[in-house]
PDB file of C-alpha atoms in Angstrom:
ATOM      1  CA  MET A  30      19.475   6.463 -23.914  1.00  0.00           C
ATOM      2  CA  ALA A  31      16.110   4.725 -23.465  1.00  0.00           C
ATOM      3  CA  ASP A  32      12.546   5.588 -22.524  1.00  0.00           C
ATOM      4  CA  VAL A  33      11.329   3.553 -19.563  1.00  0.00           C
ATOM      5  CA  TYR A  34       8.057   3.558 -17.623  1.00  0.00           C
ATOM      6  CA  GLY A  35       7.274   3.470 -13.912  1.00  0.00           C
ATOM      7  CA  VAL A  36       5.003   0.759 -12.514  1.00  0.00           C
ATOM      8  CA  GLU A  37       1.931   2.989 -12.160  1.00  0.00           C
ATOM      9  CA  TYR A  38       2.377   4.542 -15.627  1.00  0.00           C
ATOM     10  CA  THR A  39       2.684   1.087 -17.160  1.00  0.00           C
ATOM     11  CA  ASN A  40      -0.392  -0.226 -15.345  1.00  0.00           C
ATOM     12  CA  ILE A  41      -2.583   2.682 -16.424  1.00  0.00           C
ATOM     13  CA  TYR A  42      -1.288   3.663 -19.876  1.00  0.00           C
ATOM     14  CA  ARG A  43       0.779   0.775 -21.301  1.00  0.00           C
ATOM     15  CA  THR A  44      -1.294  -2.298 -20.411  1.00  0.00           C
ATOM     16  CA  THR A  45      -4.293  -3.521 -22.414  1.00  0.00           C
ATOM     17  CA  PRO A  46      -6.745  -3.577 -20.775  1.00  0.00           C
ATOM     18  CA  PRO A  47      -5.443  -1.009 -18.242  1.00  0.00           C
ATOM     19  CA  THR A  48      -4.889  -2.271 -14.715  1.00  0.00           C
ATOM     20  CA  LYS A  49      -7.200  -0.504 -12.299  1.00  0.00           C
ATOM     21  CA  SER A  50      -5.114   1.657  -9.991  1.00  0.00           C
ATOM     22  CA  ASN A  51      -5.451   2.006  -6.243  1.00  0.00           C
ATOM     23  CA  ALA A  52      -8.012   4.740  -5.488  1.00  0.00           C
ATOM     24  CA  ALA A  53      -5.846   6.139  -2.689  1.00  0.00           C
ATOM     25  CA  ALA A  54      -2.866   6.463  -5.070  1.00  0.00           C
ATOM     26  CA  TYR A  55      -4.794   8.042  -7.947  1.00  0.00           C
ATOM     27  CA  GLY A  56      -7.808  10.215  -7.260  1.00  0.00           C
ATOM     28  CA  GLY A  57      -8.035   9.711  -3.505  1.00  0.00           C
ATOM     29  CA  ASN A  58      -9.095  12.432  -1.085  1.00  0.00           C
ATOM     30  CA  VAL A  59      -6.327  13.838   1.111  1.00  0.00           C
ATOM     31  CA  ARG A  60      -7.173  14.294   4.784  1.00  0.00           C
ATOM     32  CA  ALA A  61      -5.083  15.849   7.551  1.00  0.00           C
ATOM     33  CA  PHE A  62      -4.801  14.313  11.015  1.00  0.00           C
ATOM     34  CA  ASN A  63      -3.028  16.277  13.761  1.00  0.00           C
ATOM     35  CA  CYS A  64      -2.379  14.172  16.843  1.00  0.00           C
ATOM     36  CA  THR A  65      -0.734  15.274  20.104  1.00  0.00           C
ATOM     37  CA  TYR A  66       0.495  13.444  23.194  1.00  0.00           C
ATOM     38  CA  GLU A  67       2.013  15.064  26.292  1.00  0.00           C
ATOM     39  CA  ALA A  68       4.513  12.604  27.769  1.00  0.00           C
ATOM     40  CA  SER A  69       5.516  12.711  31.423  1.00  0.00           C
ATOM     41  CA  SER A  70       8.312  10.247  32.223  1.00  0.00           C
ATOM     42  CA  LEU A  71       6.776   7.792  29.731  1.00  0.00           C
ATOM     43  CA  ALA A  72       8.865   4.617  29.922  1.00  0.00           C
ATOM     44  CA  SER A  73      10.951   3.261  27.070  1.00  0.00           C
ATOM     45  CA  GLY A  74       8.948   0.599  25.232  1.00  0.00           C
ATOM     46  CA  SER A  75       5.658   2.451  25.711  1.00  0.00           C
ATOM     47  CA  VAL A  76       3.332   2.630  22.717  1.00  0.00           C
ATOM     48  CA  ILE A  77       1.190   5.704  22.062  1.00  0.00           C
ATOM     49  CA  TRP A  78      -1.982   5.108  20.021  1.00  0.00           C
ATOM     50  CA  MET A  79      -2.213   8.351  17.989  1.00  0.00           C
ATOM     51  CA  CYS A  80      -5.113   7.845  15.562  1.00  0.00           C
ATOM     52  CA  LYS A  81      -7.117   5.212  13.707  1.00  0.00           C
ATOM     53  CA  LEU A  82      -7.232   5.011   9.914  1.00  0.00           C
ATOM     54  CA  PRO A  83      -9.552   2.934   7.724  1.00  0.00           C
ATOM     55  CA  LYS A  84      -8.685   0.092   5.399  1.00  0.00           C
ATOM     56  CA  GLY A  85      -7.363   1.441   2.087  1.00  0.00           C
ATOM     57  CA  ALA A  86      -5.775   4.588   3.527  1.00  0.00           C
ATOM     58  CA  VAL A  87      -2.253   5.563   2.410  1.00  0.00           C
ATOM     59  CA  ILE A  88      -0.031   7.777   4.603  1.00  0.00           C
ATOM     60  CA  LEU A  89       1.750  10.295   2.391  1.00  0.00           C
ATOM     61  CA  PRO A  90       5.526  10.882   2.805  1.00  0.00           C
ATOM     62  CA  GLN A  91       4.902  14.582   3.543  1.00  0.00           C
ATOM     63  CA  SER A  92       3.671  13.515   7.003  1.00  0.00           C
ATOM     64  CA  ARG A  93       5.885  14.490   9.959  1.00  0.00           C
ATOM     65  CA  LEU A  94       6.634  13.612  13.581  1.00  0.00           C
ATOM     66  CA  SER A  95       7.681  16.571  15.746  1.00  0.00           C
ATOM     67  CA  ALA A  96       8.610  16.784  19.404  1.00  0.00           C
ATOM     68  CA  ASP A  97      10.250  18.727  22.196  1.00  0.00           C
ATOM     69  CA  ALA A  98      13.644  17.683  23.504  1.00  0.00           C
ATOM     70  CA  LEU A  99      12.278  14.518  25.143  1.00  0.00           C
ATOM     71  CA  GLY A 100      15.455  13.378  26.903  1.00  0.00           C
ATOM     72  CA  LYS A 101      19.096  12.541  26.203  1.00  0.00           C
ATOM     73  CA  ASP A 102      18.657   9.036  24.739  1.00  0.00           C
ATOM     74  CA  VAL A 103      14.955   9.089  23.769  1.00  0.00           C
ATOM     75  CA  THR A 104      14.012   7.706  20.355  1.00  0.00           C
ATOM     76  CA  LEU A 105      10.643   7.664  18.600  1.00  0.00           C
ATOM     77  CA  GLN A 106       9.447   5.482  15.752  1.00  0.00           C
ATOM     78  CA  VAL A 107       6.174   5.447  13.829  1.00  0.00           C
ATOM     79  CA  GLY A 108       4.300   2.378  12.668  1.00  0.00           C
ATOM     80  CA  ASP A 109       0.921   0.720  12.518  1.00  0.00           C
ATOM     81  CA  TYR A 110      -1.019  -1.803  14.560  1.00  0.00           C
ATOM     82  CA  PHE A 111      -4.020  -3.849  13.405  1.00  0.00           C
ATOM     83  CA  PRO A 112      -5.916  -4.552  16.653  1.00  0.00           C
ATOM     84  CA  GLU A 113      -9.036  -5.963  14.971  1.00  0.00           C
ATOM     85  CA  SER A 114      -7.418  -8.319  12.453  1.00  0.00           C
ATOM     86  CA  THR A 115      -4.629 -10.802  11.916  1.00  0.00           C
ATOM     87  CA  GLY A 116      -2.713  -8.358   9.687  1.00  0.00           C
ATOM     88  CA  THR A 117       1.044  -7.983  10.135  1.00  0.00           C
ATOM     89  CA  SER A 118       1.664  -4.859  12.179  1.00  0.00           C
ATOM     90  CA  ASP A 119       4.972  -2.995  11.895  1.00  0.00           C
ATOM     91  CA  ASN A 120       5.925  -0.606  14.690  1.00  0.00           C
ATOM     92  CA  ALA A 121       8.424   1.190  12.407  1.00  0.00           C
ATOM     93  CA  ARG A 122       6.790   1.000   8.965  1.00  0.00           C
ATOM     94  CA  TYR A 123       6.821   4.788   8.435  1.00  0.00           C
ATOM     95  CA  MET A 124       9.784   6.031  10.500  1.00  0.00           C
ATOM     96  CA  ALA A 125      12.670   4.109  12.081  1.00  0.00           C
ATOM     97  CA  ALA A 126      13.842   4.895  15.612  1.00  0.00           C
ATOM     98  CA  THR A 127      15.079   8.487  15.578  1.00  0.00           C
ATOM     99  CA  THR A 128      16.617  10.413  18.482  1.00  0.00           C
ATOM    100  CA  TYR A 129      14.524  13.326  19.784  1.00  0.00           C
ATOM    101  CA  ASN A 130      16.927  15.110  22.147  1.00  0.00           C
ATOM    102  CA  THR A 131      16.786  18.547  20.459  1.00  0.00           C
ATOM    103  CA  ALA A 132      13.943  21.038  20.922  1.00  0.00           C
ATOM    104  CA  ASN A 133      11.510  21.451  18.018  1.00  0.00           C
ATOM    105  CA  LEU A 134      12.881  18.535  16.037  1.00  0.00           C
ATOM    106  CA  SER A 135      10.663  17.491  13.118  1.00  0.00           C
ATOM    107  CA  ASN A 136      11.237  14.505  10.823  1.00  0.00           C
ATOM    108  CA  PRO A 137       9.359  13.188   7.774  1.00  0.00           C
ATOM    109  CA  LEU A 138       7.761   9.744   7.720  1.00  0.00           C
ATOM    110  CA  SER A 139       9.878   8.655   4.795  1.00  0.00           C
ATOM    111  CA  LEU A 140      10.849   4.983   5.045  1.00  0.00           C
ATOM    112  CA  VAL A 141      10.677   3.415   1.601  1.00  0.00           C
ATOM    113  CA  ASP A 142       8.520   0.467   2.743  1.00  0.00           C
ATOM    114  CA  GLY A 143       5.936   2.852   4.200  1.00  0.00           C
ATOM    115  CA  GLN A 144       5.655   5.068   1.126  1.00  0.00           C
ATOM    116  CA  GLY A 145       2.539   4.123  -0.786  1.00  0.00           C
ATOM    117  CA  TYR A 146       1.691   1.334   1.664  1.00  0.00           C
ATOM    118  CA  GLU A 147      -2.052   0.750   1.531  1.00  0.00           C
ATOM    119  CA  LEU A 148      -3.559  -0.315   4.843  1.00  0.00           C
ATOM    120  CA  LEU A 149      -5.083  -3.757   4.354  1.00  0.00           C
ATOM    121  CA  TYR A 150      -7.224  -3.420   7.512  1.00  0.00           C
ATOM    122  CA  ASP A 151      -8.393  -0.652   9.832  1.00  0.00           C
ATOM    123  CA  ALA A 152      -5.210   0.376  11.662  1.00  0.00           C
ATOM    124  CA  VAL A 153      -4.025   2.377  14.633  1.00  0.00           C
ATOM    125  CA  ILE A 154      -1.021   4.582  13.879  1.00  0.00           C
ATOM    126  CA  ILE A 155       1.399   4.245  16.766  1.00  0.00           C
ATOM    127  CA  VAL A 156       4.475   6.022  18.109  1.00  0.00           C
ATOM    128  CA  THR A 157       6.871   3.859  20.148  1.00  0.00           C
ATOM    129  CA  ILE A 158       9.231   5.309  22.771  1.00  0.00           C
ATOM    130  CA  GLY A 159      12.738   3.864  22.921  1.00  0.00           C
ATOM    131  CA  GLY A 160      16.057   4.426  24.677  1.00  0.00           C
ATOM    132  CA  ALA A 161      14.865   6.168  27.844  1.00  0.00           C
ATOM    133  CA  ALA A 162      11.804   7.666  29.516  1.00  0.00           C
ATOM    134  CA  ALA A 163      10.323  10.594  27.552  1.00  0.00           C
ATOM    135  CA  THR A 164       8.990  13.892  28.854  1.00  0.00           C
ATOM    136  CA  GLY A 165       7.524  16.537  26.544  1.00  0.00           C
ATOM    137  CA  THR A 166       5.124  17.142  23.670  1.00  0.00           C
ATOM    138  CA  ILE A 167       4.909  14.729  20.725  1.00  0.00           C
ATOM    139  CA  LYS A 168       2.982  15.780  17.610  1.00  0.00           C
ATOM    140  CA  LEU A 169       2.147  13.601  14.646  1.00  0.00           C
ATOM    141  CA  SER A 170       0.934  15.441  11.532  1.00  0.00           C
ATOM    142  CA  LEU A 171      -0.414  12.994   8.997  1.00  0.00           C
ATOM    143  CA  LEU A 172      -1.478  13.628   5.434  1.00  0.00           C
ATOM    144  CA  VAL A 173      -3.491  10.610   4.366  1.00  0.00           C
ATOM    145  CA  SER A 174      -4.951   9.689   0.997  1.00  0.00           C
ATOM    146  CA  MET A 175      -8.319   8.048   1.505  1.00  0.00           C
ATOM    147  CA  PRO A 176     -10.020   5.939  -1.167  1.00  0.00           C
TER     148      PRO A 176
END
């Protein structure tokens, strides 16, 4: 059996001099953003701009996307878009395409690549419709660590 150390623990407590940690990861302020969109036959491929977050923000994995039964084959995914920079946007960084055909379905934003991802630029958090046209309420509840 061995003692091993995670990346953040090593950077802060095992490195001399200590590596300065990301303010959003350690000691950041958590803010809640509750965003709603009422879809009415919104076509597949449509992108909903839900909210804008500043550079340095980190979306926490406790964030959730909830919706009505939007339609038989409707999928939603959550990502980011950097409209004011040349940053690499990812329309599914936080949640891959997930079917929303059951009433009151709620899913966490838990993709591994999105966990702890620090926004390198101001970003718009987006929800993308897939599969079929969507009708119903879509709610994005974000918990965000701000530097």
